[in-house]
Amino acid sequence: MSLKNEWDFLLDKLKCNGIQVDTFQFEKEILSWNLRTVFVKTIAVLGGFLAMGMLSVFLGITGILDNEYVMLALGGILLIISYVIMKNKDNAISDGLSVSIYITGFFAVVASIAIFNDMMDDLVYFILFLCILGLSMFKNSIVVFLNCIGVYGSLHWIVVSNQVNYLFCFYLLFLVSFCVFLFWNEIKIRTANKQLNFYYSPVLTASFIYSLGMGIISSTDIFFSYYQTDIRIMPYILLAGLLVITLFTIYFILKYLKISDLFSKISVCIAVAVFILLWGHYPAFSVGLIFALWSFQNQFKAGFIMAICTFVWSMGLYYYDLNITLLGKSLYLILTGVLFLLIYWIVHKNRNKYEKK
Amino acid sequence: MLYSLCECSSLEKKQFEKLVEEYSCTKVSHWKKFTEYFFLTLGSGFLLSGITFFFAYNWNNIPGFWKFGIILFLLIVSIVISISRNIKILVQKMSLLGASVLVGVLLAVFGQEYQTGANAYDLFLVWTIAVFSWTAVSEFTPQWLFWSVLSNTTLILYFNQVVSGSNISYLFIGLLLLNIFILILPYMLGKMQNYIPHSYYRSLMIFVCNFLSVFGVAIWLFSETGNKDIQMNEVTLLLISIMWIVGSFYASLKIKNILMFSYFVLTVVSIVLMLLYKVLGDSETSFLIYTLYVLFGTYGLIKIISHQQRKWSYES
């Protein structure tokens, strides 16, 4: 059955049950949703960054880039124009032109503040403020996504620049837990009100991508110096946190699958726990596993692909890790393989038992 | 999309939650299938990687006979699985893909053991030729993608190692023609086999061809060579690029493929930007013009794509 026929079938079913549907409005929503493809969104963002690059060259050549007042005025005007035209119902204007103007204006304002005050930390606080302001004012999913990434990036910078490295693990744990919370409560959040429904997708996508990115960089040798801390317990806290989140995810899935057999439940939990403990020094593996499972549950296809790619990427990182010998690596991998095959066997056995019943 | 229905209907919250669970959440039966495949893939993937790493650890100490023996054994097992009738089709095809990878490993070990002194290009060429027949009968899109990566690598290495120092336009003519051929080939062979490659193959290959044709136009546009042979080649590259761009446009209209159409519009917008740069250069005002062009170009691009999509959706 094609997608259109599926919708028609669903609408007919609802009407038969006495539910009134504003078909005209709904078809308009479907069309508008279909027009907002990933390609269109990518083009809008890339166009914005390219325009920003061109403008900065122009401003640099003309010397305007050194004049903070002109830059501030220019950025302000561009942001206002973007705000005004974003309300337009034509998606070429709201997603294309206004997003490009927004990115250009944002850059101009940030550049002007950088000239006023060349302290990087102050600038990052200002970017954080601007992103939060943008989040509350601009009702466009691409802009919300970019601002959300901006907020996460600024907070990350603050942690790194203040050398409070021990906060990094709490930050990663917070982001992963936040994503899991969003996945878990999708229906409740999206049906609560229109605002939350609008913010849900861009905020989830931004949090998801940022968490995966952080999982990868914290598993990479060259970034270790940023995340190493004198407090020796911190890596264990991160490990324990990821373990709790993974076990919660597994518990949720087992409950959803209605697996009541206590032996199966305990065996799967122990096998997953051993996996997390084995790969504790590679958070990307655990984050990838958690996100792959939740993405599958909520049918977030792009997320599922990203999570699997993170897994493959982590394997590449692991291959080039010089701190472990090839023998150590092979034993780790064989043990993990056996663990997953054990889970497969338990799940398969349980399924056969259930089907026989 | 389902959430818009909530806003456009008289559905109550509980009714809607039930509807979402039915349509938007993964069904238990799908979960059961998924967990089996997911854990089986992870388990066998990790186990195989571990075994591979174990061999890598001892590789230098393994005699040549055993090295070949191990790879040939794995190759034979993969081939046997791929032609066994009792095994699922997906496993058979994956196995054939694995066998195709192992052919390359076998060739690499051959080069390592006997120090043949051959270029990397030779290895990839033999590999590409060796696995072509499997690819042609595989009816499996990842296998075709793998083969396209192999053949592109062969061509790039050939220009790097064999005819190094030649003009870049030769390479781009070769790459563009090769990729157009690789795009069409599975469809032509598929007609005899009743097989159509997955849509992502077409999307990816068309994107690659458009990308190469934009580069082709750029090479002609910004070339400063006085050599007539090279100029002729650049004109040839330009003509092939234009033919591809126009051809892809007509094809997108004929098969009503919005992604293909979007690539075409993006290609045109990129070429016009390069033309502007060629004409206006890098003066002060020119960058302001580029900024405005990019801003309104983005708007125009989305407008044209949306208009076309709307038109096709009304027609269907």
XYZ file of C-alpha atoms in Angstrom:
673
model
C 0.000 0.000 0.000
C 1.451 3.408 -0.970
C 1.861 6.156 1.613
C -1.003 8.201 0.139
C -3.337 5.190 0.171
C -2.316 4.445 3.752
C -3.329 7.965 4.800
C -6.614 7.719 2.887
C -7.317 4.386 4.537
C -6.578 5.816 7.985
C -8.782 8.878 7.381
C -11.676 6.705 6.186
C -11.285 4.506 9.246
C -11.389 7.517 11.572
C -14.433 8.997 9.811
C -16.245 5.666 10.133
C -15.615 5.838 13.869
C -17.339 9.219 13.993
C -14.212 11.350 14.294
C -14.279 14.660 12.452
C -11.190 15.436 10.379
C -10.463 18.757 8.704
C -9.335 17.035 5.484
C -8.412 20.256 3.682
C -6.134 21.435 6.506
C -4.638 17.963 6.936
C -3.828 17.602 3.220
C -2.195 21.027 3.370
C -0.086 19.833 6.303
C 0.906 16.646 4.423
C 1.949 18.653 1.361
C 3.932 21.136 3.439
C 5.618 18.250 5.276
C 6.474 16.534 1.980
C 8.044 19.749 0.676
C 10.350 20.024 3.694
C 12.699 17.288 2.550
C 16.145 16.676 4.027
C 17.582 17.936 0.727
C 15.756 21.265 1.065
C 16.861 21.655 4.688
C 20.485 20.843 3.828
C 20.463 23.300 0.927
C 19.033 26.033 3.185
C 21.774 25.544 5.802
C 24.605 25.216 3.255
C 23.302 28.265 1.367
C 23.288 30.214 4.622
C 26.877 29.299 5.448
C 28.067 30.016 1.890
C 26.349 33.427 1.910
C 27.908 34.117 5.316
C 31.354 33.256 3.894
C 30.872 35.505 0.847
C 29.598 38.365 2.986
C 32.519 38.104 5.377
C 34.976 38.303 2.453
C 33.134 41.375 1.149
C 33.133 42.995 4.583
C 36.794 42.075 5.053
C 37.868 43.640 1.735
C 35.861 46.815 2.306
C 37.132 47.149 5.897
C 33.605 47.079 7.355
C 34.526 43.899 9.222
C 36.691 46.019 11.534
C 33.865 48.412 12.365
C 31.910 46.895 15.234
C 28.987 49.361 15.076
C 28.300 48.803 11.380
C 28.593 45.041 11.846
C 26.187 45.109 14.797
C 23.695 47.228 12.843
C 24.018 44.993 9.778
C 23.601 41.806 11.837
C 20.617 43.278 13.688
C 18.908 44.322 10.453
C 19.481 40.883 8.886
C 18.094 39.119 11.972
C 15.010 41.362 11.942
C 14.466 40.730 8.210
C 14.863 37.008 8.821
C 12.370 37.148 11.737
C 9.799 38.992 9.642
C 9.989 36.818 6.533
C 10.149 33.587 8.521
C 6.430 33.911 9.167
C 5.756 33.615 5.449
C 3.886 30.437 4.551
C 5.926 29.845 1.391
C 8.574 27.313 2.471
C 11.059 28.683 -0.104
C 11.011 31.909 1.919
C 10.656 30.497 5.433
C 13.133 27.620 4.991
C 15.405 29.002 2.280
C 15.786 32.762 2.276
C 15.091 33.450 5.939
C 17.405 30.682 7.219
C 20.244 31.928 4.987
C 19.672 35.508 6.178
C 19.471 34.334 9.795
C 22.845 32.545 9.598
C 24.445 35.589 7.925
C 22.943 37.984 10.494
C 23.954 35.764 13.403
C 27.530 35.728 12.134
C 27.569 39.538 11.717
C 26.334 40.114 15.289
C 28.849 37.612 16.717
C 31.662 39.224 14.681
C 30.755 42.685 16.009
C 30.843 41.438 19.615
C 34.195 39.748 18.898
C 35.568 43.168 17.850
C 34.091 44.895 20.943
C 35.607 42.322 23.259
C 38.249 39.907 22.068
C 37.919 37.591 25.084
C 36.835 34.217 23.683
C 35.007 33.182 26.869
C 32.837 36.308 26.895
C 32.051 35.730 23.243
C 30.937 32.161 23.951
C 28.603 33.406 26.733
C 27.179 35.891 24.252
C 26.688 33.146 21.615
C 24.908 31.072 24.273
C 22.617 34.010 25.070
C 21.959 34.667 21.365
C 21.139 31.008 20.721
C 18.715 30.863 23.652
C 17.085 34.069 22.421
C 16.881 32.601 18.919
C 15.330 29.411 20.303
C 12.530 31.329 21.951
C 11.887 33.801 19.142
C 12.384 32.071 15.784
C 9.718 29.519 14.982
C 11.502 27.575 12.298
C 12.658 23.990 12.736
C 16.012 24.537 10.956
C 16.787 27.616 13.079
C 15.735 25.795 16.263
C 18.036 22.920 15.301
C 20.991 25.269 14.655
C 20.393 27.227 17.872
C 20.141 24.033 19.865
C 23.499 22.893 18.465
C 24.816 26.380 19.310
C 23.642 26.063 22.946
C 25.233 22.627 23.342
C 28.453 23.786 21.667
C 28.708 26.892 23.896
C 28.165 24.860 27.075
C 30.784 22.394 25.872
C 33.245 25.229 25.253
C 32.609 26.648 28.732
C 33.397 23.252 30.285
C 36.615 22.855 28.267
C 37.894 26.442 28.568
C 37.324 26.599 32.340
C 39.170 23.301 32.670
C 36.387 21.796 34.718
C 36.910 18.547 32.842
C 35.100 16.507 35.452
C 31.869 18.174 34.319
C 32.274 16.681 30.878
C 31.057 13.251 31.927
C 27.997 14.779 33.618
C 27.344 16.786 30.461
C 27.512 13.689 28.246
C 25.307 11.772 30.664
C 22.812 14.629 30.750
C 22.594 14.750 26.934
C 22.175 10.986 26.567
C 19.550 10.898 29.345
C 17.756 13.854 27.774
C 17.572 12.049 24.410
C 16.313 8.878 26.067
C 13.718 10.936 27.958
C 12.548 12.521 24.687
C 12.312 9.130 22.970
C 10.544 7.564 25.910
C 7.955 10.316 26.280
C 7.452 11.203 22.627
C 3.684 10.742 22.603
C 3.153 12.629 25.876
C 5.345 15.551 24.847
C 4.029 15.906 21.322
C 0.398 15.742 22.315
C 0.783 18.102 25.297
C 0.552 21.251 23.159
C 1.384 22.727 19.755
C 4.579 24.425 20.951
C 6.123 21.264 22.334
C 5.116 19.346 19.215
C 6.920 21.942 17.093
C 10.106 21.922 19.192
C 10.252 18.144 19.595
C 11.871 17.065 16.287
C 14.587 19.749 15.923
C 15.560 19.541 19.615
C 15.697 15.726 19.533
C 17.735 15.717 16.298
C 20.203 18.302 17.643
C 20.583 16.519 21.014
C 20.939 13.178 19.275
C 23.649 14.365 16.863
C 25.532 16.261 19.574
C 25.498 13.285 21.959
C 26.770 10.943 19.251
C 29.498 13.465 18.368
C 30.494 13.777 22.040
C 30.485 10.004 22.413
C 32.886 9.759 19.467
C 35.272 12.516 20.546
C 35.442 11.217 24.096
C 36.473 7.857 22.627
C 39.258 9.411 20.545
C 42.880 9.484 21.655
C 43.689 13.006 20.455
C 40.938 14.602 22.550
C 41.758 12.758 25.768
C 43.660 15.712 27.205
C 40.460 17.787 27.177
C 38.493 15.233 29.119
C 41.084 13.808 31.464
C 40.598 14.800 35.053
C 42.523 14.371 38.275
C 39.391 13.059 39.939
C 39.844 9.385 39.252
C 36.253 8.447 39.996
C 34.824 10.484 37.084
C 35.313 7.869 34.308
C 33.611 5.343 36.586
C 30.695 7.727 37.125
C 30.338 8.052 33.345
C 30.496 4.290 33.026
C 27.922 3.780 35.792
C 25.633 6.414 34.253
C 25.763 4.831 30.809
C 25.187 1.437 32.388
C 22.044 2.655 34.173
C 20.686 4.264 30.980
C 21.406 1.119 28.936
C 19.812 -1.156 31.510
C 16.755 1.108 31.620
C 16.534 0.872 27.812
C 16.824 -2.917 27.919
C 14.231 -3.102 30.718
C 11.852 -0.965 28.648
C 12.305 -3.195 25.585
C 11.854 -6.410 27.556
C 8.673 -5.000 29.069
C 7.447 -3.856 25.647
C 8.160 -7.310 24.231
C 6.280 -8.825 27.183
C 9.150 -11.124 28.113
C 8.233 -12.363 31.559
C 10.754 -15.163 31.979
C 13.024 -14.059 34.852
C 16.024 -16.079 33.632
C 15.894 -14.390 30.197
C 15.498 -10.940 31.762
C 18.459 -11.366 34.111
C 20.684 -13.006 31.457
C 20.093 -10.236 28.890
C 20.709 -7.531 31.523
C 23.944 -9.204 32.692
C 25.194 -9.674 29.104
C 24.492 -5.999 28.251
C 26.071 -4.848 31.515
C 29.225 -6.839 30.757
C 29.319 -5.257 27.288
C 29.091 -1.741 28.744
C 31.771 -2.513 31.346
C 34.066 -4.067 28.721
C 33.798 -1.042 26.470
C 33.713 1.576 29.214
C 36.670 3.431 27.735
C 34.750 3.772 24.444
C 31.514 5.661 25.277
C 30.676 5.804 21.536
C 29.798 2.088 21.614
C 27.319 2.391 24.485
C 25.804 5.646 23.173
C 25.479 4.050 19.712
C 23.776 0.973 21.178
C 21.315 2.995 23.288
C 20.395 5.292 20.382
C 20.088 2.453 17.850
C 17.549 0.707 20.096
C 15.478 3.831 20.837
C 15.583 4.960 17.200
C 14.215 1.592 16.152
C 11.440 1.797 18.747
C 10.366 5.303 17.635
C 10.981 4.612 13.921
C 13.574 7.377 13.705
C 15.235 5.962 10.571
C 17.940 8.622 10.114
C 18.826 8.240 13.809
C 19.131 4.495 13.479
C 21.504 4.839 10.523
C 23.575 7.461 12.409
C 23.807 5.196 15.473
C 24.970 2.247 13.381
C 27.520 4.501 11.612
C 28.798 5.523 15.076
C 29.306 1.847 15.869
C 31.321 1.336 12.677
C 33.276 4.537 13.310
C 34.099 3.420 16.849
C 35.394 0.144 15.492
C 37.737 2.129 13.227
C 38.935 4.193 16.207
C 39.485 1.018 18.165
C 41.569 -0.474 15.365
C 43.961 2.476 15.489
C 44.121 2.665 19.296
C 47.801 2.215 20.127
C 47.224 1.794 23.865
C 45.948 -1.760 23.438
C 47.870 -4.627 21.820
C 46.366 -6.530 18.904
C 46.043 -9.574 21.156
C 44.132 -7.533 23.759
C 41.887 -6.112 21.046
C 41.146 -9.540 19.592
C 40.262 -11.013 23.004
C 37.968 -8.063 23.776
C 36.216 -8.432 20.435
C 35.826 -12.207 20.687
C 34.387 -11.911 24.197
C 31.937 -9.215 23.067
C 30.930 -11.307 20.048
C 30.230 -14.299 22.300
C 28.169 -12.040 24.624
C 25.944 -10.807 21.813
C 25.545 -14.320 20.429
C 24.498 -15.360 23.934
C 21.828 -12.625 23.986
C 20.700 -13.761 20.528
C 20.401 -17.326 21.785
C 18.387 -16.275 24.849
C 16.020 -14.067 22.818
C 15.621 -16.733 20.143
C 14.925 -19.455 22.714
C 12.378 -17.245 24.432
C 10.640 -16.492 21.149
C 10.374 -20.174 20.229
C 8.947 -20.938 23.659
C 6.410 -18.099 23.316
C 5.378 -19.240 19.830
C 4.939 -22.867 20.988
C 2.641 -21.677 23.776
C 3.026 13.585 10.286
C 0.605 11.685 12.466
C 0.849 14.476 15.059
C -0.632 16.960 12.573
C -3.682 14.731 12.441
C -4.187 15.343 16.148
C -4.347 19.097 15.454
C -6.695 18.719 12.459
C -9.235 16.343 13.998
C -11.576 15.859 16.917
C -9.466 12.952 18.221
C -9.228 12.739 21.989
C -5.841 12.355 23.639
C -6.322 8.715 24.605
C -7.639 7.795 21.155
C -4.691 9.541 19.582
C -2.154 7.810 21.845
C -3.623 4.476 20.772
C -3.370 5.524 17.136
C 0.283 6.546 17.530
C 1.107 3.267 19.226
C -0.516 1.447 16.322
C 1.061 3.430 13.485
C 4.156 5.180 14.783
C 5.748 2.776 17.279
C 7.465 -0.386 16.196
C 5.248 -3.437 16.464
C 6.223 -6.236 18.836
C 6.588 -8.706 15.947
C 9.027 -6.331 14.201
C 10.940 -5.901 17.462
C 11.339 -9.625 17.860
C 12.694 -10.016 14.348
C 14.930 -6.982 14.819
C 16.444 -8.090 18.125
C 17.312 -11.440 16.613
C 19.006 -9.952 13.549
C 20.564 -7.078 15.509
C 22.193 -9.276 18.141
C 23.117 -11.955 15.610
C 24.808 -9.349 13.368
C 26.568 -7.696 16.311
C 27.654 -11.021 17.769
C 29.004 -12.471 14.531
C 30.491 -9.083 13.541
C 32.412 -8.702 16.817
C 33.462 -12.364 16.815
C 34.740 -12.216 13.221
C 36.540 -8.915 13.906
C 38.155 -10.530 16.969
C 39.314 -13.516 14.928
C 40.654 -11.158 12.214
C 42.526 -9.118 14.842
C 43.919 -12.354 16.260
C 45.322 -13.308 12.867
C 46.671 -9.774 12.412
C 48.484 -10.180 15.777
C 50.202 -13.345 14.598
C 50.345 -12.454 10.899
C 54.122 -12.156 10.557
C 54.666 -15.514 12.226
C 52.206 -17.409 10.032
C 53.850 -19.270 7.114
C 52.793 -18.200 3.583
C 51.051 -21.511 2.932
C 48.768 -21.000 5.932
C 48.078 -17.380 5.053
C 46.795 -18.429 1.633
C 45.076 -21.417 3.174
C 43.100 -19.309 5.652
C 41.963 -16.792 3.030
C 41.119 -19.465 0.458
C 39.197 -21.436 3.070
C 37.125 -18.361 3.973
C 36.632 -17.612 0.290
C 35.389 -21.125 -0.423
C 33.051 -21.051 2.601
C 31.610 -17.709 1.450
C 31.072 -18.988 -2.073
C 29.474 -22.215 -0.857
C 27.081 -20.236 1.390
C 26.217 -17.889 -1.470
C 25.097 -20.806 -3.698
C 23.483 -22.995 -1.034
C 19.765 -23.290 -1.560
C 18.701 -23.813 2.053
C 20.037 -20.463 3.191
C 18.119 -17.170 3.178
C 18.658 -15.026 0.080
C 19.953 -12.057 2.080
C 22.599 -14.238 3.764
C 23.584 -15.660 0.340
C 24.035 -12.173 -1.110
C 25.936 -10.921 1.926
C 28.159 -13.945 1.611
C 28.866 -13.175 -2.037
C 29.798 -9.628 -1.047
C 32.131 -11.057 1.599
C 33.694 -13.318 -1.043
C 34.244 -10.270 -3.291
C 36.122 -8.537 -0.455
C 38.174 -11.679 0.212
C 39.330 -11.768 -3.429
C 41.050 -8.416 -2.794
C 42.548 -9.695 0.460
C 43.895 -12.733 -1.416
C 45.477 -10.504 -4.079
C 46.995 -8.224 -1.419
C 48.527 -11.198 0.434
C 49.856 -12.483 -2.899
C 51.589 -9.152 -3.483
C 52.900 -9.122 0.094
C 54.283 -12.662 0.008
C 55.917 -12.581 -3.410
C 56.811 -8.866 -3.496
C 55.551 -8.563 -7.094
C 56.418 -4.870 -7.257
C 53.125 -4.177 -9.028
C 51.323 -0.849 -8.616
C 48.293 -0.636 -6.336
C 46.418 0.123 -9.569
C 47.188 -3.408 -10.858
C 45.721 -4.974 -7.743
C 42.509 -2.946 -8.002
C 42.181 -3.590 -11.743
C 42.473 -7.356 -11.308
C 40.112 -7.182 -8.326
C 37.533 -5.171 -10.319
C 37.685 -7.591 -13.271
C 37.641 -10.664 -11.037
C 34.475 -9.729 -9.133
C 32.572 -8.253 -12.085
C 30.865 -11.518 -13.040
C 29.646 -12.011 -9.449
C 28.400 -8.440 -9.351
C 26.570 -8.850 -12.662
C 24.584 -11.844 -11.383
C 24.310 -10.757 -7.727
C 21.064 -8.710 -8.014
C 22.258 -6.969 -4.849
C 22.629 -3.171 -4.611
C 25.465 -3.106 -1.989
C 27.445 -5.409 -4.301
C 27.010 -2.898 -7.143
C 28.045 -0.047 -4.859
C 31.122 -2.008 -3.826
C 31.993 -2.621 -7.465
C 31.547 1.076 -8.312
C 33.961 2.012 -5.484
C 36.464 -0.539 -6.806
C 36.293 0.663 -10.409
C 36.532 4.350 -9.422
C 39.557 3.592 -7.221
C 41.168 1.706 -10.115
C 40.723 4.635 -12.490
C 42.003 7.229 -9.990
C 45.050 5.068 -9.154
C 45.701 4.519 -12.883
C 45.905 8.283 -13.438
C 48.023 8.753 -10.327
C 50.496 5.930 -10.841
C 50.593 5.157 -14.558
C 49.934 8.411 -16.402
C 50.979 10.774 -13.623
C 51.541 14.342 -14.727
C 48.712 14.274 -17.302
C 46.046 16.979 -17.315
C 43.221 16.628 -14.826
C 40.606 16.827 -17.596
C 41.603 13.309 -18.748
C 40.827 11.950 -15.299
C 37.467 13.718 -15.133
C 36.411 12.552 -18.612
C 37.255 9.014 -17.522
C 35.474 9.303 -14.176
C 32.327 10.893 -15.612
C 32.000 8.306 -18.397
C 32.766 5.468 -15.996
C 30.149 6.588 -13.474
C 27.476 7.096 -16.128
C 28.273 3.559 -17.308
C 28.117 2.178 -13.746
C 24.786 3.945 -13.211
C 23.200 2.471 -16.340
C 24.763 -1.002 -16.279
C 22.753 -2.644 -13.427
C 19.503 -1.380 -14.990
C 20.473 -2.839 -18.370
C 21.477 -6.172 -16.870
C 18.494 -6.034 -14.532
C 16.129 -6.108 -17.522
C 17.298 -9.625 -18.266
C 17.133 -10.663 -14.604
C 13.904 -8.919 -13.618
C 15.842 -6.895 -11.082
C 15.875 -3.158 -10.286
C 18.597 -1.737 -8.016
C 17.451 -0.026 -4.819
C 16.558 3.661 -5.246
C 19.519 4.834 -3.102
C 21.896 3.447 -5.745
C 20.377 5.683 -8.396
C 20.318 8.723 -6.068
C 23.937 8.263 -5.088
C 25.269 7.604 -8.581
C 23.344 10.537 -10.085
C 24.731 12.786 -7.362
C 28.283 11.599 -8.174
C 27.765 12.193 -11.918
C 26.341 15.699 -11.296
C 29.220 16.494 -8.962
C 31.728 15.369 -11.617
C 29.979 17.349 -14.343
C 30.083 20.547 -12.220
C 33.807 19.926 -11.811
C 34.063 19.325 -15.565
C 32.513 22.722 -16.303
C 34.779 24.341 -13.669
C 37.908 22.836 -15.266
C 36.961 24.282 -18.674
C 35.946 27.615 -17.167
C 39.049 28.278 -15.089
C 41.646 26.633 -17.323
C 44.536 28.838 -18.412
C 46.412 26.349 -20.545
C 47.762 27.230 -23.980
C 48.240 23.590 -24.996
C 45.791 22.801 -27.830
C 45.511 19.084 -26.995
C 44.558 19.865 -23.430
C 42.109 22.555 -24.617
C 40.453 19.981 -26.887
C 40.137 17.606 -23.953
C 38.633 20.301 -21.773
C 36.061 21.079 -24.457
C 35.280 17.356 -24.702
C 34.854 17.233 -20.916
C 32.577 20.297 -21.082
C 30.430 18.725 -23.800
C 30.082 15.429 -21.929
C 29.214 17.332 -18.728
C 26.558 19.421 -20.483
C 25.136 16.345 -22.180
C 24.876 14.608 -18.805
C 23.257 17.627 -17.137
C 20.664 18.067 -19.918
C 20.097 14.303 -20.092
C 19.560 14.031 -16.338
C 17.079 16.924 -16.482
C 14.965 15.235 -19.170
C 15.215 11.908 -17.357
C 14.026 13.519 -14.094
C 10.983 14.976 -15.882
C 10.227 11.692 -17.584
C 10.386 9.504 -14.501
C 9.166 12.328 -12.202
C 12.027 11.914 -9.765
C 12.244 14.942 -7.457
C 15.713 14.124 -6.123
C 17.159 13.884 -9.624
C 15.414 17.149 -10.506
C 16.802 18.781 -7.334
C 20.333 17.723 -8.248
C 19.844 19.278 -11.675
C 18.697 22.636 -10.224
C 21.561 22.604 -7.713
C 24.020 21.890 -10.545
C 22.701 24.827 -12.598
C 22.843 27.202 -9.599
C 26.453 26.129 -8.900
C 27.503 26.596 -12.535
C 25.944 30.091 -12.670
C 27.879 31.015 -9.497
C 31.112 29.884 -11.163
C 30.246 31.863 -14.307
C 29.642 34.951 -12.154
C 33.024 34.459 -10.512
C 34.692 34.110 -13.914
C 33.097 37.350 -15.135
C 33.293 39.491 -11.986
C 36.503 38.149 -10.416
C 37.339 38.977 -6.794
C 36.724 42.693 -6.589
C 34.992 44.386 -3.618
C 31.504 44.611 -5.078
C 31.651 41.187 -6.667
C 31.520 39.470 -3.250
C 28.418 41.451 -2.351
C 26.859 40.250 -5.605
C 27.872 36.647 -4.765
C 26.287 37.000 -1.317
C 23.026 38.237 -2.808
C 23.169 35.562 -5.497
C 23.640 32.792 -2.926
C 20.800 34.132 -0.746
C 18.339 34.464 -3.605
C 19.752 31.376 -5.334
C 18.892 29.313 -2.241
C 15.402 30.822 -2.262
C 14.973 30.181 -6.000
C 16.276 26.640 -5.719
C 13.832 25.691 -2.978
C 11.016 27.509 -4.779
C 11.597 25.606 -8.035
C 11.937 22.247 -6.283
C 8.810 22.833 -4.163
C 6.832 23.992 -7.196
C 7.798 20.907 -9.180
C 7.052 18.592 -6.278
C 3.648 20.207 -5.740
C 2.906 19.899 -9.446
C 3.778 16.201 -9.519
C 1.884 15.448 -6.333
C -1.265 17.099 -7.801
C -0.798 15.149 -11.042
C -0.556 11.866 -9.155
